Amino acid sequence: MVTIRDIKAFCTAPDNIALVVVKVDTSEPGLYGLGCATYTQRWKTVADAVENYMKPLLVGKDVSRIEDIWQMAMASPYWRNGPILNNALSGVDMALWDIKGKMANMPLYELLGGKVREGAPVYRHAGAWSTTDPRYGKMTSEEMLDMQIEQFLEEGTQYIRIQNGRYGGVHELEAMKPAGAVPGEYYDPHRYMRETVQTIDHVRSKYGDRFEILHDVHERLEPIDAVRLAKDLEPYRLFYLEDCLPPEQVDWFRTIRAQSCTPLAMGELFNNPMEWMGLIKERLIDYIRVHISQIGGLTPARKLQILCEAFGVRTAWHGPGDVSPIGHAVNVHLDLSSWNFGIQEWAGFKQGCLDVFPGCPELKNGYVYLNDKPGIGVDFDEEAAKAFPCSEKLPTWTNARRPDGTFARP
Ligand code: GCO
Ligand code: MG
């Protein structure tokens, strides 16, 4: 019997975004597994949970018993379904699936039922916003957007997420703030709505049906405004409208569903099955978008994918820069082996990630492809990772505020 000999968490930021990787070493010399536990806003706490709770709980356990370990480790803290411990468990869970694939000498997608497609079509982010492009701020939003769209069309992408500025037109609204307003990232929800419709109108008028358009509301509207935006965007035939409600207001999806045929995607903020169960059972969304490590790893994600198939809901796993290449590869293993696959979000890797994570999935002509190595197929260079320490700086963009200074869910 091969057992778990050691469990370690590594925090590294090769593309300047904090990632958490879990390594499970086994009693078999040279046999280890890697998993993603990335919750970028609280990376330190996840790493602590891995080393101080998962390790003492699981060292010595039989690596083959993935389901039993997942069920026991999920309920071991008694309180469950929270972001920190779900991510810690995800890192171990994915690593155990990686080990199982290595022991079976098969890529993970074979263990999940084999391929139903060769590559996963992706969508890319065109946002009229950039932290690195020196031209940002010197071009109009539309010029910036068109430049990004042309670049993605050039690379063969057929799906593009269109945003007008960072999460809905973040603008310094000095004139509208009350005296003494607290600091934050201010935005005006109604201005965001107007600008989004105008921007998508510009894109559809200029590019026609050359590519599918997606948009991410990022839970930034009051529910009734989300209903209005879904209706206002109907003429533009979006591929989907994402996160138009915060998790706390998902019951409003019934109203949106009743009044609009804009396809709906939701899920990156979910941790607890009770958050998605009703939406899927009542067919109130079209795409499930969970961040796989936030729900506890591949074990719950494949069960969620299978549940969704029964209700005509497709997958669109969360795939931003704050998922490690290991997590992205697990997304793609599911993409390749799921009949009810929808689309794969693809933030792309910079050189740092490519160096630290040998075997990253590859983007070619609008599709991502896996190598056929056993297990997840991505390795982790611990030495190289040391060159990219994670920043202790807390995110500022999640301190979103409305014009009168009211805090807004980001
Ligand atoms: C997306 C997400 C991201 C999140 C980020 C939070 O659709 O990719 O909305 O942009 O904001 O992953 O850390
Ligand atoms: Mg999103």
Short mmCIF file of C-alpha atoms and ligand atoms in Angstrom, two decimals:
data_model
loop_
_atom_site.label_atom_id
_atom_site.label_comp_id
_atom_site.label_asym_id
_atom_site.label_seq_id
_atom_site.Cartn_x
_atom_site.Cartn_y
_atom_site.Cartn_z
CA MET A 1 0.00 0.00 0.00
CA VAL A 2 1.36 3.44 -0.98
CA THR A 3 0.78 5.97 1.79
CA ILE A 4 0.96 9.74 2.23
CA ARG A 5 4.40 10.50 3.68
CA ASP A 6 4.34 14.33 3.70
CA ILE A 7 2.11 17.26 2.69
CA LYS A 8 3.60 20.69 1.95
CA ALA A 9 2.14 24.03 0.76
CA PHE A 10 4.12 26.34 -1.52
CA CYS A 11 3.15 30.00 -2.03
CA THR A 12 4.59 31.60 -5.14
CA ALA A 13 3.70 34.49 -7.49
CA PRO A 14 5.56 33.90 -10.79
CA ASP A 15 3.08 36.07 -12.74
CA ASN A 16 2.81 38.48 -9.83
CA ILE A 17 -0.42 36.82 -8.57
CA ALA A 18 -0.22 34.75 -5.35
CA LEU A 19 -0.72 31.03 -6.04
CA VAL A 20 -0.87 28.14 -3.58
CA VAL A 21 0.44 24.72 -4.61
CA VAL A 22 0.16 21.57 -2.48
CA LYS A 23 2.65 18.72 -2.85
CA VAL A 24 1.78 15.28 -1.46
CA ASP A 25 4.86 13.07 -1.10
CA THR A 26 4.32 9.31 -0.81
CA SER A 27 6.00 6.23 0.66
CA GLU A 28 6.96 5.26 -2.93
CA PRO A 29 10.33 6.97 -3.68
CA GLY A 30 9.90 9.58 -6.44
CA LEU A 31 6.08 9.33 -6.50
CA TYR A 32 4.36 12.60 -5.56
CA GLY A 33 1.25 14.55 -6.51
CA LEU A 34 0.54 18.26 -7.02
CA GLY A 35 -2.68 20.18 -6.43
CA CYS A 36 -3.96 23.76 -6.61
CA ALA A 37 -5.19 25.46 -3.42
CA THR A 38 -5.18 29.00 -4.81
CA TYR A 39 -7.26 31.56 -2.96
CA THR A 40 -5.12 34.55 -3.85
CA GLN A 41 -6.65 37.01 -1.36
CA ARG A 42 -5.87 34.74 1.65
CA TRP A 43 -2.95 32.61 0.41
CA LYS A 44 -1.12 32.56 3.76
CA THR A 45 -4.09 31.19 5.70
CA VAL A 46 -4.69 28.41 3.17
CA ALA A 47 -1.03 27.39 3.36
CA ASP A 48 -1.28 27.33 7.15
CA ALA A 49 -4.40 25.13 7.02
CA VAL A 50 -2.60 22.69 4.70
CA GLU A 51 0.47 22.33 6.90
CA ASN A 52 -1.18 22.51 10.33
CA TYR A 53 -4.38 20.57 9.73
CA MET A 54 -4.34 18.56 6.48
CA LYS A 55 -0.84 17.19 7.10
CA PRO A 56 -1.41 15.76 10.63
CA LEU A 57 -4.85 14.50 9.55
CA LEU A 58 -3.69 12.63 6.43
CA VAL A 59 -0.04 11.53 6.76
CA GLY A 60 0.02 7.71 6.73
CA LYS A 61 -3.29 7.36 4.81
CA ASP A 62 -3.58 5.15 1.71
CA VAL A 63 -3.17 7.41 -1.34
CA SER A 64 -5.62 5.30 -3.38
CA ARG A 65 -8.63 6.17 -1.16
CA ILE A 66 -9.41 9.59 -2.68
CA GLU A 67 -13.18 9.58 -2.05
CA ASP A 68 -12.85 8.41 1.54
CA ILE A 69 -10.11 10.94 2.29
CA TRP A 70 -12.14 13.75 0.69
CA GLN A 71 -15.30 12.94 2.70
CA MET A 72 -13.40 12.54 5.98
CA ALA A 73 -11.17 15.62 5.50
CA MET A 74 -14.17 17.78 4.50
CA ALA A 75 -16.06 16.98 7.72
CA SER A 76 -13.07 16.55 10.04
CA PRO A 77 -13.25 20.26 11.15
CA TYR A 78 -17.01 19.74 11.75
CA TRP A 79 -17.84 23.18 10.29
CA ARG A 80 -17.34 22.89 6.53
CA ASN A 81 -17.86 24.39 3.06
CA GLY A 82 -15.74 27.47 3.74
CA PRO A 83 -13.16 29.00 1.33
CA ILE A 84 -10.02 28.42 3.41
CA LEU A 85 -10.47 24.73 4.24
CA ASN A 86 -12.03 23.95 0.86
CA ASN A 87 -8.90 25.29 -0.85
CA ALA A 88 -6.62 23.37 1.52
CA LEU A 89 -8.59 20.18 0.78
CA SER A 90 -8.52 20.91 -2.96
CA GLY A 91 -4.73 20.96 -2.95
CA VAL A 92 -4.61 17.50 -1.39
CA ASP A 93 -7.49 16.15 -3.51
CA MET A 94 -5.97 17.19 -6.83
CA ALA A 95 -2.58 15.82 -5.71
CA LEU A 96 -4.16 12.43 -4.95
CA TRP A 97 -5.76 12.38 -8.42
CA ASP A 98 -2.34 13.30 -9.86
CA ILE A 99 -0.81 10.35 -8.00
CA LYS A 100 -3.56 7.99 -9.15
CA GLY A 101 -2.92 8.98 -12.76
CA LYS A 102 0.83 8.48 -12.34
CA MET A 103 0.26 5.04 -10.76
CA ALA A 104 -2.15 4.10 -13.58
CA ASN A 105 0.26 5.63 -16.12
CA MET A 106 -2.69 7.59 -17.61
CA PRO A 107 -3.51 11.29 -18.07
CA LEU A 108 -6.27 12.37 -15.68
CA TYR A 109 -8.89 12.78 -18.45
CA GLU A 110 -8.61 9.03 -19.13
CA LEU A 111 -9.57 8.33 -15.50
CA LEU A 112 -12.60 10.63 -15.99
CA GLY A 113 -13.96 8.65 -18.96
CA GLY A 114 -11.69 9.69 -21.82
CA LYS A 115 -11.79 12.52 -24.34
CA VAL A 116 -14.97 13.86 -25.93
CA ARG A 117 -12.94 16.65 -27.65
CA GLU A 118 -9.25 17.16 -28.52
CA GLY A 119 -8.93 20.71 -27.19
CA ALA A 120 -11.07 23.08 -25.11
CA PRO A 121 -12.21 26.32 -26.79
CA VAL A 122 -11.40 29.32 -24.63
CA TYR A 123 -12.57 32.84 -24.05
CA ARG A 124 -10.13 35.70 -23.51
CA HIS A 125 -10.37 39.00 -21.61
CA ALA A 126 -10.70 42.26 -23.56
CA GLY A 127 -11.20 44.88 -20.94
CA ALA A 128 -10.13 48.32 -22.15
CA TRP A 129 -7.89 48.15 -19.10
CA SER A 130 -4.35 47.06 -18.42
CA THR A 131 -1.84 47.24 -15.58
CA THR A 132 1.11 46.59 -17.85
CA ASP A 133 0.40 48.08 -21.28
CA PRO A 134 2.08 51.55 -21.44
CA ARG A 135 -0.60 52.69 -23.90
CA TYR A 136 -3.32 52.33 -21.24
CA GLY A 137 -4.73 55.72 -20.39
CA LYS A 138 -3.42 57.27 -23.59
CA MET A 139 -6.08 55.58 -25.74
CA THR A 140 -9.86 55.79 -25.53
CA SER A 141 -11.60 52.73 -24.05
CA GLU A 142 -12.83 51.77 -27.51
CA GLU A 143 -9.34 52.07 -29.05
CA MET A 144 -7.90 49.93 -26.24
CA LEU A 145 -10.70 47.40 -26.62
CA ASP A 146 -10.33 47.18 -30.41
CA MET A 147 -6.58 46.62 -30.05
CA GLN A 148 -7.17 43.76 -27.59
CA ILE A 149 -9.94 42.26 -29.76
CA GLU A 150 -7.70 42.31 -32.86
CA GLN A 151 -4.95 40.58 -30.89
CA PHE A 152 -7.30 37.80 -29.77
CA LEU A 153 -8.82 37.36 -33.24
CA GLU A 154 -5.24 37.10 -34.51
CA GLU A 155 -4.57 34.20 -32.11
CA GLY A 156 -7.72 32.41 -33.31
CA THR A 157 -9.96 33.04 -30.31
CA GLN A 158 -13.68 32.75 -31.13
CA TYR A 159 -14.97 33.93 -27.72
CA ILE A 160 -14.10 37.28 -26.10
CA ARG A 161 -15.22 38.72 -22.75
CA ILE A 162 -15.91 42.43 -23.25
CA GLN A 163 -15.52 44.75 -20.23
CA ASN A 164 -15.44 48.53 -20.21
CA GLY A 165 -12.64 49.30 -17.82
CA ARG A 166 -11.92 47.30 -14.66
CA TYR A 167 -15.16 45.73 -13.36
CA GLY A 168 -17.49 48.19 -14.84
CA GLY A 169 -15.90 51.52 -15.44
CA VAL A 170 -14.10 52.26 -12.21
CA HIS A 171 -13.84 56.06 -12.27
CA GLU A 172 -12.77 58.54 -9.65
CA LEU A 173 -16.19 60.10 -9.00
CA GLU A 174 -14.83 63.00 -7.00
CA ALA A 175 -17.78 65.22 -7.85
CA MET A 176 -20.34 62.70 -6.59
CA LYS A 177 -18.74 61.67 -3.29
CA PRO A 178 -20.12 63.14 -0.06
CA ALA A 179 -17.74 65.21 2.04
CA GLY A 180 -15.39 62.95 3.99
CA ALA A 181 -16.14 59.87 1.90
CA VAL A 182 -13.90 56.95 2.87
CA PRO A 183 -11.21 55.73 0.42
CA GLY A 184 -12.10 52.95 -2.02
CA GLU A 185 -12.56 52.03 -5.67
CA TYR A 186 -15.63 54.10 -6.55
CA TYR A 187 -17.91 53.29 -9.44
CA ASP A 188 -21.38 54.29 -10.53
CA PRO A 189 -23.60 51.25 -11.17
CA HIS A 190 -25.94 53.02 -13.61
CA ARG A 191 -23.04 54.59 -15.51
CA TYR A 192 -21.48 51.11 -15.68
CA MET A 193 -24.74 49.74 -17.10
CA ARG A 194 -25.02 52.48 -19.75
CA GLU A 195 -21.35 52.21 -20.75
CA THR A 196 -21.54 48.42 -20.95
CA VAL A 197 -24.50 48.48 -23.35
CA GLN A 198 -22.79 51.21 -25.42
CA THR A 199 -19.51 49.25 -25.52
CA ILE A 200 -21.16 45.99 -26.52
CA ASP A 201 -23.20 47.87 -29.14
CA HIS A 202 -19.91 49.27 -30.51
CA VAL A 203 -18.32 45.81 -30.59
CA ARG A 204 -21.31 44.08 -32.22
CA SER A 205 -21.66 46.92 -34.78
CA LYS A 206 -17.96 46.83 -35.66
CA TYR A 207 -17.31 43.07 -35.60
CA GLY A 208 -20.76 41.62 -36.27
CA ASP A 209 -20.86 37.90 -35.46
CA ARG A 210 -17.13 37.31 -35.94
CA PHE A 211 -16.88 36.09 -32.36
CA GLU A 212 -19.04 35.28 -29.34
CA ILE A 213 -19.38 38.08 -26.78
CA LEU A 214 -19.36 37.44 -23.01
CA HIS A 215 -19.65 39.96 -20.19
CA ASP A 216 -18.96 39.76 -16.45
CA VAL A 217 -21.17 41.92 -14.19
CA HIS A 218 -19.09 40.82 -11.22
CA GLU A 219 -22.10 41.10 -8.83
CA ARG A 220 -21.87 44.90 -9.09
CA LEU A 221 -25.58 45.72 -9.56
CA GLU A 222 -28.73 45.81 -7.43
CA PRO A 223 -30.90 42.82 -8.43
CA ILE A 224 -33.50 44.83 -10.34
CA ASP A 225 -30.71 46.51 -12.35
CA ALA A 226 -29.34 43.06 -13.15
CA VAL A 227 -32.77 42.17 -14.58
CA ARG A 228 -32.71 45.37 -16.63
CA LEU A 229 -29.16 44.77 -17.93
CA ALA A 230 -29.99 41.19 -18.98
CA LYS A 231 -32.95 42.57 -20.96
CA ASP A 232 -30.98 45.54 -22.40
CA LEU A 233 -28.29 43.14 -23.68
CA GLU A 234 -30.74 40.68 -25.28
CA PRO A 235 -30.45 42.22 -28.80
CA TYR A 236 -26.67 41.58 -28.73
CA ARG A 237 -27.05 37.80 -28.36
CA LEU A 238 -24.35 37.32 -25.69
CA PHE A 239 -22.79 33.89 -25.30
CA TYR A 240 -23.40 34.51 -21.61
CA LEU A 241 -23.76 37.19 -18.94
CA GLU A 242 -21.73 36.27 -15.85
CA ASP A 243 -22.25 36.88 -12.13
CA CYS A 244 -25.09 39.33 -12.65
CA LEU A 245 -26.14 38.70 -9.02
CA PRO A 246 -24.21 38.25 -5.76
CA PRO A 247 -24.51 34.74 -4.24
CA GLU A 248 -26.77 36.15 -1.52
CA GLN A 249 -29.39 37.18 -4.13
CA VAL A 250 -29.53 34.12 -6.41
CA ASP A 251 -33.30 33.83 -5.94
CA TRP A 252 -33.58 36.83 -8.28
CA PHE A 253 -32.42 34.54 -11.11
CA ARG A 254 -36.05 33.37 -11.33
CA THR A 255 -37.05 36.94 -12.30
CA ILE A 256 -34.21 37.31 -14.80
CA ARG A 257 -35.03 33.91 -16.31
CA ALA A 258 -38.68 34.86 -16.67
CA GLN A 259 -37.91 38.15 -18.44
CA SER A 260 -34.84 37.55 -20.57
CA CYS A 261 -33.28 34.95 -22.85
CA THR A 262 -29.73 36.21 -22.25
CA PRO A 263 -27.75 33.07 -21.24
CA LEU A 264 -26.59 33.24 -17.61
CA ALA A 265 -23.36 32.05 -15.95
CA MET A 266 -22.74 31.95 -12.19
CA GLY A 267 -20.50 30.30 -9.68
CA GLU A 268 -16.98 31.61 -9.15
CA LEU A 269 -17.94 32.88 -5.68
CA PHE A 270 -19.62 29.62 -4.60
CA ASN A 271 -18.16 27.44 -1.84
CA ASN A 272 -21.19 25.51 -0.60
CA PRO A 273 -23.30 23.05 -2.69
CA MET A 274 -26.42 24.72 -1.31
CA GLU A 275 -25.46 27.82 -3.35
CA TRP A 276 -25.75 26.01 -6.69
CA MET A 277 -28.26 23.25 -6.00
CA GLY A 278 -31.41 25.34 -6.54
CA LEU A 279 -30.02 27.15 -9.59
CA ILE A 280 -29.27 23.84 -11.30
CA LYS A 281 -32.41 21.99 -10.19
CA GLU A 282 -34.62 24.84 -11.49
CA ARG A 283 -32.48 25.37 -14.58
CA LEU A 284 -32.05 29.08 -13.68
CA ILE A 285 -28.53 29.30 -15.12
CA ASP A 286 -26.93 28.00 -18.31
CA TYR A 287 -23.27 27.75 -17.22
CA ILE A 288 -21.75 26.79 -13.87
CA ARG A 289 -18.57 28.74 -13.17
CA VAL A 290 -17.11 27.57 -9.88
CA HIS A 291 -13.46 28.14 -8.99
CA ILE A 292 -12.66 24.44 -8.53
CA SER A 293 -10.32 24.83 -5.55
CA GLN A 294 -12.97 26.92 -3.76
CA ILE A 295 -15.37 23.94 -3.67
CA GLY A 296 -12.75 21.43 -2.51
CA GLY A 297 -11.08 20.15 -5.67
CA LEU A 298 -11.63 17.73 -8.54
CA THR A 299 -13.69 15.23 -6.52
CA PRO A 300 -16.63 17.64 -5.94
CA ALA A 301 -16.16 19.35 -9.32
CA ARG A 302 -16.68 16.16 -11.33
CA LYS A 303 -19.82 15.39 -9.29
CA LEU A 304 -21.05 18.94 -9.98
CA GLN A 305 -20.35 18.53 -13.71
CA ILE A 306 -22.34 15.28 -13.78
CA LEU A 307 -25.23 16.86 -11.82
CA CYS A 308 -25.30 19.75 -14.31
CA GLU A 309 -25.51 17.39 -17.28
CA ALA A 310 -28.81 16.00 -15.96
CA PHE A 311 -30.31 19.53 -15.94
CA GLY A 312 -28.91 20.87 -19.22
CA VAL A 313 -26.38 23.15 -17.53
CA ARG A 314 -22.90 23.38 -19.05
CA THR A 315 -19.49 23.98 -17.48
CA ALA A 316 -17.41 27.16 -17.70
CA TRP A 317 -14.85 26.64 -14.92
CA HIS A 318 -13.32 29.83 -13.46
CA GLY A 319 -9.93 30.37 -15.13
CA PRO A 320 -8.41 33.75 -14.11
CA GLY A 321 -4.79 34.58 -13.31
CA ASP A 322 -5.46 33.50 -9.72
CA VAL A 323 -5.63 29.80 -10.54
CA SER A 324 -2.29 27.98 -10.72
CA PRO A 325 -1.28 26.15 -13.93
CA ILE A 326 -2.03 22.94 -12.01
CA GLY A 327 -5.58 24.17 -11.38
CA HIS A 328 -5.90 25.29 -15.00
CA ALA A 329 -4.78 21.84 -16.15
CA VAL A 330 -7.41 20.19 -13.92
CA ASN A 331 -10.02 22.50 -15.50
CA VAL A 332 -8.92 21.29 -18.93
CA HIS A 333 -8.90 17.59 -17.96
CA LEU A 334 -12.55 18.07 -16.99
CA ASP A 335 -13.21 20.12 -20.17
CA LEU A 336 -11.86 17.36 -22.41
CA SER A 337 -13.84 14.57 -20.72
CA SER A 338 -17.19 16.32 -20.03
CA TRP A 339 -20.01 15.97 -22.55
CA ASN A 340 -21.71 19.09 -21.08
CA PHE A 341 -18.66 21.33 -21.44
CA GLY A 342 -19.51 24.95 -22.27
CA ILE A 343 -16.43 27.16 -22.53
CA GLN A 344 -13.10 27.57 -20.73
CA GLU A 345 -11.94 30.93 -19.36
CA TRP A 346 -8.27 31.43 -20.18
CA ALA A 347 -6.21 34.21 -18.58
CA GLY A 348 -3.02 32.82 -20.13
CA PHE A 349 0.45 32.35 -18.57
CA LYS A 350 3.41 34.72 -18.52
CA GLN A 351 7.00 33.47 -18.64
CA GLY A 352 7.19 33.18 -14.83
CA CYS A 353 4.46 30.55 -14.68
CA LEU A 354 5.85 28.71 -17.70
CA ASP A 355 9.24 28.46 -15.92
CA VAL A 356 7.90 27.44 -12.49
CA PHE A 357 5.27 25.00 -13.83
CA PRO A 358 6.75 22.80 -16.59
CA GLY A 359 4.00 21.17 -18.70
CA CYS A 360 1.47 24.04 -18.65
CA PRO A 361 -1.54 23.50 -20.95
CA GLU A 362 -0.91 25.17 -24.33
CA LEU A 363 -3.12 27.68 -26.16
CA LYS A 364 -3.15 27.14 -29.95
CA ASN A 365 -5.58 28.77 -32.35
CA GLY A 366 -8.24 29.44 -29.73
CA TYR A 367 -8.08 26.00 -28.05
CA VAL A 368 -6.13 24.79 -25.02
CA TYR A 369 -4.43 21.41 -25.19
CA LEU A 370 -2.89 19.15 -22.55
CA ASN A 371 0.26 17.09 -22.85
CA ASP A 372 -0.39 13.36 -22.41
CA LYS A 373 1.78 12.86 -19.36
CA PRO A 374 0.32 10.63 -16.61
CA GLY A 375 -1.76 12.40 -13.97
CA ILE A 376 -2.39 16.17 -14.22
CA GLY A 377 0.72 16.55 -16.41
CA VAL A 378 2.09 19.75 -14.84
CA ASP A 379 5.18 19.76 -12.63
CA PHE A 380 6.40 22.33 -10.06
CA ASP A 381 9.95 23.68 -9.80
CA GLU A 382 10.31 24.40 -6.07
CA GLU A 383 13.66 26.15 -6.53
CA ALA A 384 12.41 28.41 -9.33
CA ALA A 385 9.28 29.19 -7.27
CA LYS A 386 11.42 30.70 -4.51
CA ALA A 387 12.33 33.60 -6.81
CA PHE A 388 8.68 34.78 -6.76
CA PRO A 389 7.57 35.48 -3.19
CA CYS A 390 3.90 36.41 -2.70
CA SER A 391 3.09 40.00 -1.81
CA GLU A 392 1.65 40.68 1.66
CA LYS A 393 -0.26 43.66 0.18
CA LEU A 394 -4.01 43.25 0.61
CA PRO A 395 -6.18 43.69 -2.50
CA THR A 396 -7.63 47.19 -2.89
CA TRP A 397 -10.04 46.46 -5.72
CA THR A 398 -12.32 44.53 -3.34
CA ASN A 399 -12.98 47.78 -1.45
CA ALA A 400 -15.55 48.76 -4.06
CA ARG A 401 -17.80 51.71 -3.26
CA ARG A 402 -20.84 53.38 -4.76
CA PRO A 403 -20.90 57.15 -5.40
CA ASP A 404 -22.23 57.93 -1.91
CA GLY A 405 -19.50 55.83 -0.33
CA THR A 406 -21.61 52.74 0.38
CA PHE A 407 -19.49 49.58 0.26
CA ALA A 408 -20.38 47.43 -2.77
CA ARG A 409 -19.88 43.65 -3.16
CA PRO A 410 -16.88 43.42 -5.54
C1 GCO B 1 -13.26 36.17 -13.64
C2 GCO B 1 -13.26 36.71 -12.26
C3 GCO B 1 -11.98 37.36 -11.84
C4 GCO B 1 -12.05 37.62 -10.34
C5 GCO B 1 -10.78 37.19 -9.67
C6 GCO B 1 -10.90 37.35 -8.15
O1 GCO B 1 -14.36 36.05 -14.21
O2 GCO B 1 -12.17 35.76 -14.08
O3 GCO B 1 -14.36 37.59 -12.09
O4 GCO B 1 -11.75 38.49 -12.58
O5 GCO B 1 -12.28 38.97 -10.11
O6 GCO B 1 -10.53 35.85 -9.99
O7 GCO B 1 -9.69 37.04 -7.52
MG MG B 2 -16.02 36.56 -13.04
#
